mmCIF file of C-alpha atoms and ligand atoms in Angstrom:
data_model
loop_
_atom_site.group_PDB
_atom_site.id
_atom_site.type_symbol
_atom_site.label_atom_id
_atom_site.label_comp_id
_atom_site.label_asym_id
_atom_site.label_seq_id
_atom_site.Cartn_x
_atom_site.Cartn_y
_atom_site.Cartn_z
ATOM 1 C CA MET A 6 -59.831 -67.918 71.222
ATOM 2 C CA PRO A 7 -58.769 -65.291 73.446
ATOM 3 C CA ASN A 8 -57.675 -65.584 77.144
ATOM 4 C CA VAL A 9 -59.258 -63.228 78.649
ATOM 5 C CA PRO A 10 -63.257 -62.970 76.836
ATOM 6 C CA LEU A 11 -65.118 -59.566 76.032
ATOM 7 C CA VAL A 12 -67.880 -61.070 78.047
ATOM 8 C CA ASP A 13 -67.456 -64.451 79.671
ATOM 9 C CA VAL A 14 -71.139 -65.435 79.567
ATOM 10 C CA ARG A 15 -70.751 -68.587 82.086
ATOM 11 C CA ALA A 16 -69.785 -67.275 85.068
ATOM 12 C CA GLN A 17 -72.865 -65.397 85.093
ATOM 13 C CA TYR A 18 -75.150 -68.052 85.933
ATOM 14 C CA ALA A 19 -72.296 -70.667 87.190
ATOM 15 C CA SER A 20 -73.076 -70.228 91.153
ATOM 16 C CA LEU A 21 -77.007 -71.243 89.463
ATOM 17 C CA ARG A 22 -76.445 -74.349 87.745
ATOM 18 C CA GLU A 23 -78.336 -76.897 89.524
ATOM 19 C CA GLU A 24 -81.461 -74.288 90.362
ATOM 20 C CA ILE A 25 -81.006 -73.665 86.554
ATOM 21 C CA GLY A 26 -81.091 -77.493 86.139
ATOM 22 C CA ARG A 27 -83.867 -77.906 88.454
ATOM 23 C CA ARG A 28 -86.240 -75.120 87.137
ATOM 24 C CA ILE A 29 -85.269 -77.209 83.254
ATOM 25 C CA ALA A 30 -86.924 -80.124 84.693
ATOM 26 C CA GLU A 31 -89.494 -79.517 85.638
ATOM 27 C CA VAL A 32 -90.671 -77.567 82.153
ATOM 28 C CA VAL A 33 -89.495 -80.430 81.183
ATOM 29 C CA GLU A 34 -91.795 -82.485 83.318
ATOM 30 C CA SER A 35 -95.340 -80.165 82.951
ATOM 31 C CA GLY A 36 -95.299 -80.801 79.552
ATOM 32 C CA ASN A 37 -95.613 -77.123 78.254
ATOM 33 C CA PHE A 38 -93.569 -75.592 76.248
ATOM 34 C CA ILE A 39 -95.079 -72.854 74.983
ATOM 35 C CA LEU A 40 -96.667 -69.636 76.494
ATOM 36 C CA GLY A 41 -98.356 -71.688 80.059
ATOM 37 C CA PRO A 42 -97.237 -70.532 82.798
ATOM 38 C CA ASN A 43 -94.117 -69.326 83.226
ATOM 39 C CA VAL A 44 -94.167 -67.418 80.232
ATOM 40 C CA GLU A 45 -96.964 -66.155 82.086
ATOM 41 C CA ALA A 46 -95.058 -64.936 85.648
ATOM 42 C CA PHE A 47 -92.020 -63.744 83.481
ATOM 43 C CA GLU A 48 -94.355 -61.212 81.358
ATOM 44 C CA HIS A 49 -95.987 -60.148 85.639
ATOM 45 C CA GLU A 50 -92.308 -59.767 87.090
ATOM 46 C CA ALA A 51 -91.173 -58.420 85.141
ATOM 47 C CA ALA A 52 -93.269 -55.599 84.777
ATOM 48 C CA ASP A 53 -93.516 -54.797 88.548
ATOM 49 C CA TYR A 54 -89.899 -55.058 88.447
ATOM 50 C CA LEU A 55 -90.155 -52.351 84.804
ATOM 51 C CA GLY A 56 -92.795 -50.143 86.833
ATOM 52 C CA VAL A 57 -94.830 -51.009 83.876
ATOM 53 C CA PRO A 58 -98.555 -51.628 83.148
ATOM 54 C CA GLU A 59 -98.279 -54.924 81.354
ATOM 55 C CA THR A 60 -95.576 -57.296 79.347
ATOM 56 C CA VAL A 61 -95.806 -59.497 76.549
ATOM 57 C CA GLY A 62 -92.523 -62.248 76.438
ATOM 58 C CA VAL A 63 -91.933 -62.514 72.191
ATOM 59 C CA ALA A 64 -89.125 -64.201 69.869
ATOM 60 C CA ASN A 65 -86.196 -62.356 70.322
ATOM 61 C CA GLY A 66 -85.500 -58.228 70.342
ATOM 62 C CA THR A 67 -85.610 -57.368 67.286
ATOM 63 C CA ASP A 68 -88.890 -59.204 66.560
ATOM 64 C CA ALA A 69 -90.378 -56.739 69.504
ATOM 65 C CA LEU A 70 -89.425 -53.416 67.865
ATOM 66 C CA VAL A 71 -91.299 -54.807 64.557
ATOM 67 C CA LEU A 72 -93.846 -56.182 67.037
ATOM 68 C CA VAL A 73 -94.366 -53.236 68.043
ATOM 69 C CA LEU A 74 -93.946 -51.088 64.783
ATOM 70 C CA ASP A 75 -96.577 -52.908 63.357
ATOM 71 C CA ALA A 76 -98.966 -52.702 66.155
ATOM 72 C CA LEU A 77 -98.482 -48.522 66.112
ATOM 73 C CA GLU A 78 -100.022 -49.148 62.973
ATOM 74 C CA ILE A 79 -96.172 -47.324 61.712
ATOM 75 C CA GLY A 80 -95.339 -48.875 57.983
ATOM 76 C CA PRO A 81 -95.260 -47.457 54.138
ATOM 77 C CA GLY A 82 -95.222 -44.044 53.725
ATOM 78 C CA ASP A 83 -93.667 -43.328 57.503
ATOM 79 C CA GLU A 84 -90.538 -41.972 58.864
ATOM 80 C CA VAL A 85 -89.738 -43.383 62.335
ATOM 81 C CA ILE A 86 -86.444 -40.982 64.254
ATOM 82 C CA CYS A 87 -83.280 -43.449 65.411
ATOM 83 C CA PRO A 88 -79.760 -43.193 65.298
ATOM 84 C CA SER A 89 -77.388 -45.055 62.878
ATOM 85 C CA PHE A 90 -75.086 -45.126 65.803
ATOM 86 C CA THR A 91 -77.371 -49.024 66.616
ATOM 87 C CA PHE A 92 -76.916 -52.744 66.373
ATOM 88 C CA PHE A 93 -78.955 -53.488 62.114
ATOM 89 C CA ALA A 94 -81.748 -54.471 64.161
ATOM 90 C CA THR A 95 -83.082 -51.286 65.468
ATOM 91 C CA ALA A 96 -83.053 -49.632 61.743
ATOM 92 C CA GLU A 97 -84.022 -53.013 59.815
ATOM 93 C CA SER A 98 -86.915 -53.206 62.167
ATOM 94 C CA ILE A 99 -88.585 -49.962 60.680
ATOM 95 C CA VAL A 100 -87.805 -50.669 56.437
ATOM 96 C CA ARG A 101 -89.119 -54.714 57.900
ATOM 97 C CA ARG A 102 -92.692 -52.193 58.837
ATOM 98 C CA GLY A 103 -92.246 -51.008 54.897
ATOM 99 C CA ALA A 104 -91.390 -47.586 56.823
ATOM 100 C CA THR A 105 -88.597 -44.861 56.263
ATOM 101 C CA PRO A 106 -85.894 -44.375 59.356
ATOM 102 C CA VAL A 107 -84.416 -41.417 59.070
ATOM 103 C CA PHE A 108 -81.205 -41.229 61.243
ATOM 104 C CA ALA A 109 -80.097 -38.427 63.423
ATOM 105 C CA ASP A 110 -76.371 -38.450 65.114
ATOM 106 C CA VAL A 111 -75.495 -39.301 69.123
ATOM 107 C CA ASP A 112 -74.483 -36.466 72.019
ATOM 108 C CA ALA A 113 -70.758 -37.340 71.600
ATOM 109 C CA GLN A 114 -70.602 -38.267 75.275
ATOM 110 C CA MET A 115 -72.925 -39.676 75.239
ATOM 111 C CA LEU A 116 -73.369 -42.204 72.094
ATOM 112 C CA ASN A 117 -77.492 -41.605 72.625
ATOM 113 C CA LEU A 118 -79.743 -39.789 70.534
ATOM 114 C CA ASP A 119 -79.634 -35.699 70.504
ATOM 115 C CA ALA A 120 -82.636 -35.058 70.752
ATOM 116 C CA GLU A 121 -81.700 -31.025 68.781
ATOM 117 C CA ASP A 122 -80.693 -32.706 66.425
ATOM 118 C CA VAL A 123 -84.149 -35.569 66.442
ATOM 119 C CA ALA A 124 -86.252 -32.249 66.464
ATOM 120 C CA ALA A 125 -84.894 -30.086 62.828
ATOM 121 C CA ARG A 126 -85.298 -34.310 60.858
ATOM 122 C CA ILE A 127 -89.354 -33.975 62.589
ATOM 123 C CA THR A 128 -91.353 -33.381 59.521
ATOM 124 C CA PRO A 129 -95.109 -34.065 58.454
ATOM 125 C CA ARG A 130 -94.984 -37.915 57.560
ATOM 126 C CA THR A 131 -92.978 -38.363 61.596
ATOM 127 C CA LYS A 132 -94.564 -41.160 63.618
ATOM 128 C CA ALA A 133 -92.101 -42.240 66.156
ATOM 129 C CA ILE A 134 -88.875 -42.001 67.663
ATOM 130 C CA VAL A 135 -86.971 -45.145 68.395
ATOM 131 C CA PRO A 136 -84.253 -42.996 71.151
ATOM 132 C CA VAL A 137 -81.895 -46.586 72.028
ATOM 133 C CA HIS A 138 -80.044 -46.894 75.372
ATOM 134 C CA LEU A 139 -77.383 -47.701 74.088
ATOM 135 C CA PHE A 140 -74.504 -49.390 75.739
ATOM 136 C CA GLY A 141 -76.844 -49.683 79.084
ATOM 137 C CA ARG A 142 -76.628 -45.428 79.493
ATOM 138 C CA PRO A 143 -81.117 -43.997 79.407
ATOM 139 C CA ALA A 144 -80.909 -42.501 76.560
ATOM 140 C CA ALA A 145 -82.659 -38.675 77.316
ATOM 141 C CA LEU A 146 -86.280 -39.866 77.633
ATOM 142 C CA ALA A 147 -87.628 -36.302 78.600
ATOM 143 C CA GLU A 148 -85.957 -34.190 76.093
ATOM 144 C CA LEU A 149 -87.105 -36.151 74.311
ATOM 145 C CA ALA A 150 -90.442 -36.685 75.602
ATOM 146 C CA GLU A 151 -90.742 -33.483 74.974
ATOM 147 C CA LEU A 152 -91.121 -33.487 70.824
ATOM 148 C CA GLY A 153 -94.102 -35.170 71.327
ATOM 149 C CA LEU A 154 -94.231 -37.647 68.943
ATOM 150 C CA PRO A 155 -94.292 -41.533 70.733
ATOM 151 C CA LEU A 156 -91.511 -42.363 71.952
ATOM 152 C CA VAL A 157 -90.394 -46.955 71.777
ATOM 153 C CA GLU A 158 -87.464 -46.989 73.429
ATOM 154 C CA ASP A 159 -85.031 -49.616 71.309
ATOM 155 C CA ALA A 160 -84.072 -50.648 75.574
ATOM 156 C CA ALA A 161 -82.517 -54.014 74.076
ATOM 157 C CA GLN A 162 -79.202 -53.375 76.180
ATOM 158 C CA ALA A 163 -80.517 -51.549 79.178
ATOM 159 C CA PHE A 164 -82.232 -53.702 81.337
ATOM 160 C CA GLY A 165 -81.958 -52.173 84.215
ATOM 161 C CA ALA A 166 -81.184 -48.896 83.769
ATOM 162 C CA ALA A 167 -82.643 -46.516 86.561
ATOM 163 C CA GLY A 168 -85.702 -44.424 84.646
ATOM 164 C CA ILE A 169 -85.937 -46.568 81.194
ATOM 165 C CA ALA A 170 -89.774 -48.112 79.888
ATOM 166 C CA THR A 171 -91.947 -45.648 82.181
ATOM 167 C CA THR A 172 -91.987 -43.065 79.217
ATOM 168 C CA GLY A 173 -92.000 -44.275 75.553
ATOM 169 C CA VAL A 174 -95.552 -45.843 74.643
ATOM 170 C CA ALA A 175 -93.079 -49.566 73.776
ATOM 171 C CA SER A 176 -89.749 -50.606 75.152
ATOM 172 C CA THR A 177 -88.796 -53.409 73.589
ATOM 173 C CA PHE A 178 -85.776 -55.940 75.214
ATOM 174 C CA SER A 179 -83.550 -58.222 74.028
ATOM 175 C CA PHE A 180 -82.538 -61.408 75.767
ATOM 176 C CA PHE A 181 -79.596 -62.643 74.085
ATOM 177 C CA PRO A 182 -76.801 -64.346 76.174
ATOM 178 C CA THR A 183 -74.817 -61.539 76.016
ATOM 179 C CA LYS A 184 -77.502 -58.951 77.664
ATOM 180 C CA ASN A 185 -77.606 -57.800 81.459
ATOM 181 C CA LEU A 186 -80.929 -59.472 81.971
ATOM 182 C CA PHE A 187 -80.522 -62.623 79.259
ATOM 183 C CA CYS A 188 -81.380 -66.445 78.349
ATOM 184 C CA LEU A 189 -79.724 -69.245 77.617
ATOM 185 C CA GLY A 190 -80.814 -68.832 74.167
ATOM 186 C CA ASP A 191 -82.973 -66.120 72.073
ATOM 187 C CA GLY A 192 -85.890 -65.015 73.648
ATOM 188 C CA GLY A 193 -87.908 -60.987 74.007
ATOM 189 C CA LEU A 194 -90.312 -58.864 75.331
ATOM 190 C CA VAL A 195 -91.904 -55.714 75.006
ATOM 191 C CA ALA A 196 -93.194 -53.141 77.672
ATOM 192 C CA CYS A 197 -95.762 -51.110 77.178
ATOM 193 C CA THR A 198 -98.038 -48.577 79.860
ATOM 194 C CA GLU A 199 -100.534 -48.920 77.340
ATOM 195 C CA PRO A 200 -102.185 -52.246 77.435
ATOM 196 C CA GLU A 201 -104.799 -51.500 74.706
ATOM 197 C CA LEU A 202 -100.831 -51.303 73.122
ATOM 198 C CA ALA A 203 -100.386 -54.957 74.730
ATOM 199 C CA GLU A 204 -103.051 -56.452 74.267
ATOM 200 C CA ARG A 205 -102.648 -56.171 70.368
ATOM 201 C CA ILE A 206 -99.375 -56.565 71.333
ATOM 202 C CA ARG A 207 -99.939 -60.059 72.981
ATOM 203 C CA MET A 208 -102.503 -60.508 68.994
ATOM 204 C CA LEU A 209 -99.480 -59.986 66.832
ATOM 205 C CA ARG A 210 -96.932 -62.919 68.712
ATOM 206 C CA PHE A 211 -99.936 -65.156 67.834
ATOM 207 C CA HIS A 212 -100.616 -65.106 64.591
ATOM 208 C CA GLY A 213 -103.525 -62.205 64.920
ATOM 209 C CA SER A 214 -105.285 -63.676 67.509
ATOM 210 C CA GLU A 215 -107.280 -64.574 70.541
ATOM 211 C CA ALA A 216 -108.526 -66.775 70.950
ATOM 212 C CA LYS A 217 -106.840 -69.355 68.686
ATOM 213 C CA THR A 218 -109.657 -69.461 66.625
ATOM 214 C CA THR A 219 -110.245 -66.627 65.000
ATOM 215 C CA PHE A 220 -107.891 -64.653 63.536
ATOM 216 C CA GLU A 221 -108.661 -60.412 63.454
ATOM 217 C CA PHE A 222 -105.712 -59.873 61.128
ATOM 218 C CA VAL A 223 -102.038 -60.886 60.185
ATOM 219 C CA GLY A 224 -99.525 -61.246 61.978
ATOM 220 C CA TYR A 225 -96.706 -63.112 63.674
ATOM 221 C CA ASN A 226 -95.082 -66.990 65.001
ATOM 222 C CA SER A 227 -93.222 -64.929 67.475
ATOM 223 C CA ARG A 228 -93.364 -66.041 71.268
ATOM 224 C CA LEU A 229 -91.283 -66.188 74.382
ATOM 225 C CA ASP A 230 -91.099 -69.728 76.098
ATOM 226 C CA GLU A 231 -91.621 -71.691 78.811
ATOM 227 C CA LEU A 232 -87.713 -73.208 79.695
ATOM 228 C CA GLN A 233 -86.741 -69.036 78.991
ATOM 229 C CA ALA A 234 -88.392 -67.680 80.886
ATOM 230 C CA ALA A 235 -88.638 -70.085 83.573
ATOM 231 C CA VAL A 236 -84.610 -69.457 83.459
ATOM 232 C CA LEU A 237 -85.414 -65.727 83.348
ATOM 233 C CA ARG A 238 -87.731 -65.594 86.155
ATOM 234 C CA LEU A 239 -84.842 -66.584 87.905
ATOM 235 C CA PHE A 240 -82.234 -64.429 86.548
ATOM 236 C CA LEU A 241 -84.177 -61.283 87.259
ATOM 237 C CA THR A 242 -84.218 -62.740 90.706
ATOM 238 C CA LYS A 243 -80.162 -61.367 90.573
ATOM 239 C CA LEU A 244 -79.875 -59.000 87.836
ATOM 240 C CA ASP A 245 -79.400 -55.963 90.125
ATOM 241 C CA GLU A 246 -77.163 -57.612 92.091
ATOM 242 C CA TRP A 247 -74.946 -58.257 88.722
ATOM 243 C CA ASN A 248 -75.533 -54.940 87.464
ATOM 244 C CA ALA A 249 -74.141 -53.487 90.341
ATOM 245 C CA ALA A 250 -71.214 -55.555 89.393
ATOM 246 C CA ARG A 251 -71.143 -54.588 86.408
ATOM 247 C CA ARG A 252 -70.682 -50.485 88.514
ATOM 248 C CA GLU A 253 -68.303 -51.928 90.328
ATOM 249 C CA ALA A 254 -66.629 -53.058 87.320
ATOM 250 C CA ALA A 255 -67.141 -50.320 86.100
ATOM 251 C CA ALA A 256 -65.852 -47.660 88.494
ATOM 252 C CA ARG A 257 -62.459 -50.124 89.117
ATOM 253 C CA TYR A 258 -61.262 -49.394 85.108
ATOM 254 C CA GLY A 259 -61.388 -45.437 85.673
ATOM 255 C CA GLU A 260 -59.531 -46.380 90.179
ATOM 256 C CA LEU A 261 -57.287 -48.568 87.437
ATOM 257 C CA GLY A 262 -56.019 -45.226 85.491
ATOM 258 C CA LEU A 263 -57.328 -46.060 82.449
ATOM 259 C CA GLY A 264 -58.639 -42.429 81.947
ATOM 260 C CA GLU A 265 -55.092 -41.325 81.698
ATOM 261 C CA LEU A 266 -54.589 -42.974 78.274
ATOM 262 C CA CYS A 267 -58.235 -42.660 76.239
ATOM 263 C CA GLU A 268 -61.276 -41.448 77.633
ATOM 264 C CA LEU A 269 -63.346 -43.775 79.620
ATOM 265 C CA PRO A 270 -67.176 -43.806 79.535
ATOM 266 C CA ALA A 271 -69.039 -40.765 81.018
ATOM 267 C CA ASP A 272 -70.932 -42.635 84.273
ATOM 268 C CA GLU A 273 -74.210 -41.398 85.784
ATOM 269 C CA PRO A 274 -75.939 -43.198 88.221
ATOM 270 C CA GLY A 275 -79.213 -45.317 85.738
ATOM 271 C CA HIS A 276 -75.755 -46.556 83.457
ATOM 272 C CA VAL A 277 -75.767 -50.356 83.571
ATOM 273 C CA TYR A 278 -72.943 -50.594 81.376
ATOM 274 C CA HIS A 279 -73.715 -54.047 78.926
ATOM 275 C CA LEU A 280 -70.850 -52.991 77.517
ATOM 276 C CA PHE A 281 -67.216 -51.223 78.499
ATOM 277 C CA VAL A 282 -66.897 -48.258 75.740
ATOM 278 C CA CYS A 283 -64.509 -46.163 75.436
ATOM 279 C CA ARG A 284 -62.501 -43.727 73.244
ATOM 280 C CA SER A 285 -59.076 -43.135 71.586
ATOM 281 C CA PRO A 286 -57.885 -41.981 68.162
ATOM 282 C CA GLU A 287 -55.393 -44.973 68.301
ATOM 283 C CA ARG A 288 -58.142 -46.932 69.046
ATOM 284 C CA ASP A 289 -56.781 -50.041 66.340
ATOM 285 C CA ARG A 290 -53.426 -50.066 67.650
ATOM 286 C CA LEU A 291 -54.706 -50.023 71.520
ATOM 287 C CA ARG A 292 -57.192 -53.496 69.863
ATOM 288 C CA ALA A 293 -53.616 -54.288 68.215
ATOM 289 C CA ALA A 294 -52.417 -54.721 71.642
ATOM 290 C CA LEU A 295 -55.486 -55.975 73.877
ATOM 291 C CA THR A 296 -56.320 -59.438 70.528
ATOM 292 C CA GLU A 297 -52.182 -59.846 70.817
ATOM 293 C CA ALA A 298 -52.355 -60.190 74.457
ATOM 294 C CA GLY A 299 -55.539 -62.819 74.037
ATOM 295 C CA ILE A 300 -57.824 -60.428 75.841
ATOM 296 C CA GLY A 301 -61.540 -60.518 74.279
ATOM 297 C CA ASN A 302 -62.521 -56.113 72.730
ATOM 298 C CA ALA A 303 -64.313 -55.504 70.274
ATOM 299 C CA GLN A 304 -65.475 -52.255 68.139
ATOM 300 C CA TYR A 305 -68.643 -51.090 67.469
ATOM 301 C CA TYR A 306 -71.263 -50.226 64.381
ATOM 302 C CA LEU A 307 -68.443 -49.306 61.946
ATOM 303 C CA PRO A 308 -70.119 -48.973 59.408
ATOM 304 C CA PRO A 309 -72.425 -46.746 61.478
ATOM 305 C CA LEU A 310 -76.221 -47.837 59.910
ATOM 306 C CA HIS A 311 -76.163 -45.596 57.302
ATOM 307 C CA LEU A 312 -73.360 -45.899 55.764
ATOM 308 C CA GLN A 313 -74.615 -50.687 55.738
ATOM 309 C CA PRO A 314 -74.643 -52.073 52.426
ATOM 310 C CA ALA A 315 -78.788 -53.006 53.170
ATOM 311 C CA LEU A 316 -79.385 -49.215 54.088
ATOM 312 C CA ARG A 317 -77.834 -47.319 51.007
ATOM 313 C CA PHE A 318 -80.819 -47.233 48.833
ATOM 314 C CA LEU A 319 -82.517 -44.473 52.096
ATOM 315 C CA GLY A 320 -79.585 -42.470 50.169
ATOM 316 C CA TYR A 321 -77.115 -41.682 53.194
ATOM 317 C CA GLY A 322 -73.590 -40.688 52.293
ATOM 318 C CA GLU A 323 -69.710 -39.905 54.635
ATOM 319 C CA GLY A 324 -69.710 -37.483 56.812
ATOM 320 C CA ASP A 325 -73.395 -36.536 57.309
ATOM 321 C CA LEU A 326 -74.046 -37.538 60.790
ATOM 322 C CA PRO A 327 -69.868 -36.711 62.350
ATOM 323 C CA GLU A 328 -70.567 -37.167 65.831
ATOM 324 C CA THR A 329 -71.765 -41.248 65.044
ATOM 325 C CA GLU A 330 -68.623 -41.976 62.247
ATOM 326 C CA ARG A 331 -66.364 -40.564 64.233
ATOM 327 C CA ALA A 332 -68.168 -42.400 67.494
ATOM 328 C CA ALA A 333 -67.405 -45.135 65.015
ATOM 329 C CA ALA A 334 -64.205 -44.781 64.754
ATOM 330 C CA GLU A 335 -62.837 -44.694 67.596
ATOM 331 C CA ASN A 336 -64.555 -46.467 70.388
ATOM 332 C CA PHE A 337 -63.154 -49.878 71.374
ATOM 333 C CA ALA A 338 -64.542 -52.149 74.037
ATOM 334 C CA VAL A 339 -62.773 -53.660 77.118
ATOM 335 C CA PRO A 340 -63.953 -56.981 78.831
ATOM 336 C CA LEU A 341 -65.903 -56.938 81.434
ATOM 337 C CA TRP A 342 -68.721 -58.817 83.288
ATOM 338 C CA ALA A 343 -70.552 -58.909 85.901
ATOM 339 C CA GLY A 344 -68.403 -60.677 88.798
ATOM 340 C CA ILE A 345 -64.818 -59.861 86.324
ATOM 341 C CA GLY A 346 -61.397 -59.817 88.159
ATOM 342 C CA ALA A 347 -59.479 -56.739 89.432
ATOM 343 C CA ASP A 348 -56.792 -59.304 88.097
ATOM 344 C CA VAL A 349 -58.033 -58.716 85.054
ATOM 345 C CA GLN A 350 -58.893 -56.067 84.242
ATOM 346 C CA GLU A 351 -55.234 -54.875 85.290
ATOM 347 C CA GLN A 352 -54.619 -56.969 82.735
ATOM 348 C CA VAL A 353 -56.275 -54.681 80.364
ATOM 349 C CA VAL A 354 -55.184 -51.596 81.341
ATOM 350 C CA GLU A 355 -51.438 -52.758 81.911
ATOM 351 C CA THR A 356 -51.446 -54.024 78.147
ATOM 352 C CA ILE A 357 -53.025 -50.257 76.814
ATOM 353 C CA ARG A 358 -51.263 -48.039 78.771
ATOM 354 C CA ARG A 359 -47.566 -50.235 77.660
ATOM 355 C CA ALA A 360 -49.374 -49.623 73.764
ATOM 356 C CA ALA A 361 -50.072 -45.881 74.613
ATOM 357 C CA ARG A 362 -45.864 -45.593 75.943
ATOM 358 C CA VAL A 363 -45.476 -47.325 72.668
ATOM 359 C CA GLY A 364 -47.412 -44.823 70.820
ATOM 360 C CA VAL A 365 -45.356 -41.291 72.527
ATOM 361 C CA ALA A 366 -42.392 -42.601 71.979
HETATM 362 C C1 LIG B 10 -80.298 -52.022 69.911
HETATM 363 C C2 LIG B 10 -80.458 -53.434 70.188
HETATM 364 N N1 LIG B 10 -80.849 -52.964 69.676
HETATM 365 C C3 LIG B 10 -81.868 -54.329 68.784
HETATM 366 C C4 LIG B 10 -81.057 -55.901 69.721
HETATM 367 C C5 LIG B 10 -81.640 -57.216 68.407
HETATM 368 O O1 LIG B 10 -82.225 -58.312 69.451
HETATM 369 P P1 LIG B 10 -82.451 -59.444 69.676
HETATM 370 O O2 LIG B 10 -81.339 -60.173 69.328
HETATM 371 O O3 LIG B 10 -82.893 -60.229 69.997
HETATM 372 O O4 LIG B 10 -83.244 -59.865 68.358
HETATM 373 C C6 LIG B 10 -80.026 -55.540 69.768
HETATM 374 C C7 LIG B 10 -79.296 -57.530 70.099
HETATM 375 O O5 LIG B 10 -78.423 -57.336 69.655
HETATM 376 C C8 LIG B 10 -79.657 -54.848 69.991
HETATM 377 O O6 LIG B 10 -78.382 -54.820 70.519
#
């Protein structure tokens, strides 16, 4: 175990442990664990927070995507454009529906879908675009919306980011414990701008049924549970504070001079820094130095999705998505969480500074 983790999940809820215990005890006392008052209340509170008419709690962020694509009746013969530089679940959900993911390249600065490249990949079979708000940075939604196709925002990494969830027909969230808004296990949410779509997803998450005795269509068993919803209601009240702390920590890396040693993630007001992902052609050496110093670090999406074994059947090859492949070869994440200490960040920067100096010598 590194001395400094990449993400200290426990530090984020340390001050809330008593209140978490109280809320869990309340649910245990109620004996009501599935689709009860906490899920319903959380769905309303999350909808208010996001500025959408309705949200639907589901089992995880992957199911959230599958349910939305199902509700949009996307299936065999359809194409859905998404990035390759993202977590596997983005494309997996499209394949799970029997549809074909079409990978577009990312913008080199933002690491989100490049709208121009997306436009070039639209065909008569394209049924939707899935932009990902990668690492907490909002994708170029206005530009993508101009392309005239339904947008399904994969917002798994971006709860609280500015300007998201109100453009797409639906947005999906994951509450995996490292996410900006997280629960104590698996959980997910779909936010809908169209109430009819939310209605269909609500039925799909319970076997295609509304009344629970008649089954209108074949669905899933994919529900957010009461224990997680009770905790999420508490955490949602802390989210803005946590995201502000993440932004402060991100700014501090700049002040400490990390930008002289590698490329920092481009900042913008809406970015909530799910992860702090830098770039350097010397990535492997810098990572080795961090690991040696006991400092948590990671690289993301190598190989990117278009080169993953499970998706080989799609027929992509090396060189097909140059910016994606360059980002996958150069990126590395350094520790960041809400409440990370300045001393820890100094240690990270000093370790990289020493490694960078050795590289020059
Ligand atoms: C971009 C993205 N999409 C989808 C998911 C899937 O979420 P979950 O792990 O809750 O199924 C994740 C997270 O793990 C993710 O990062």
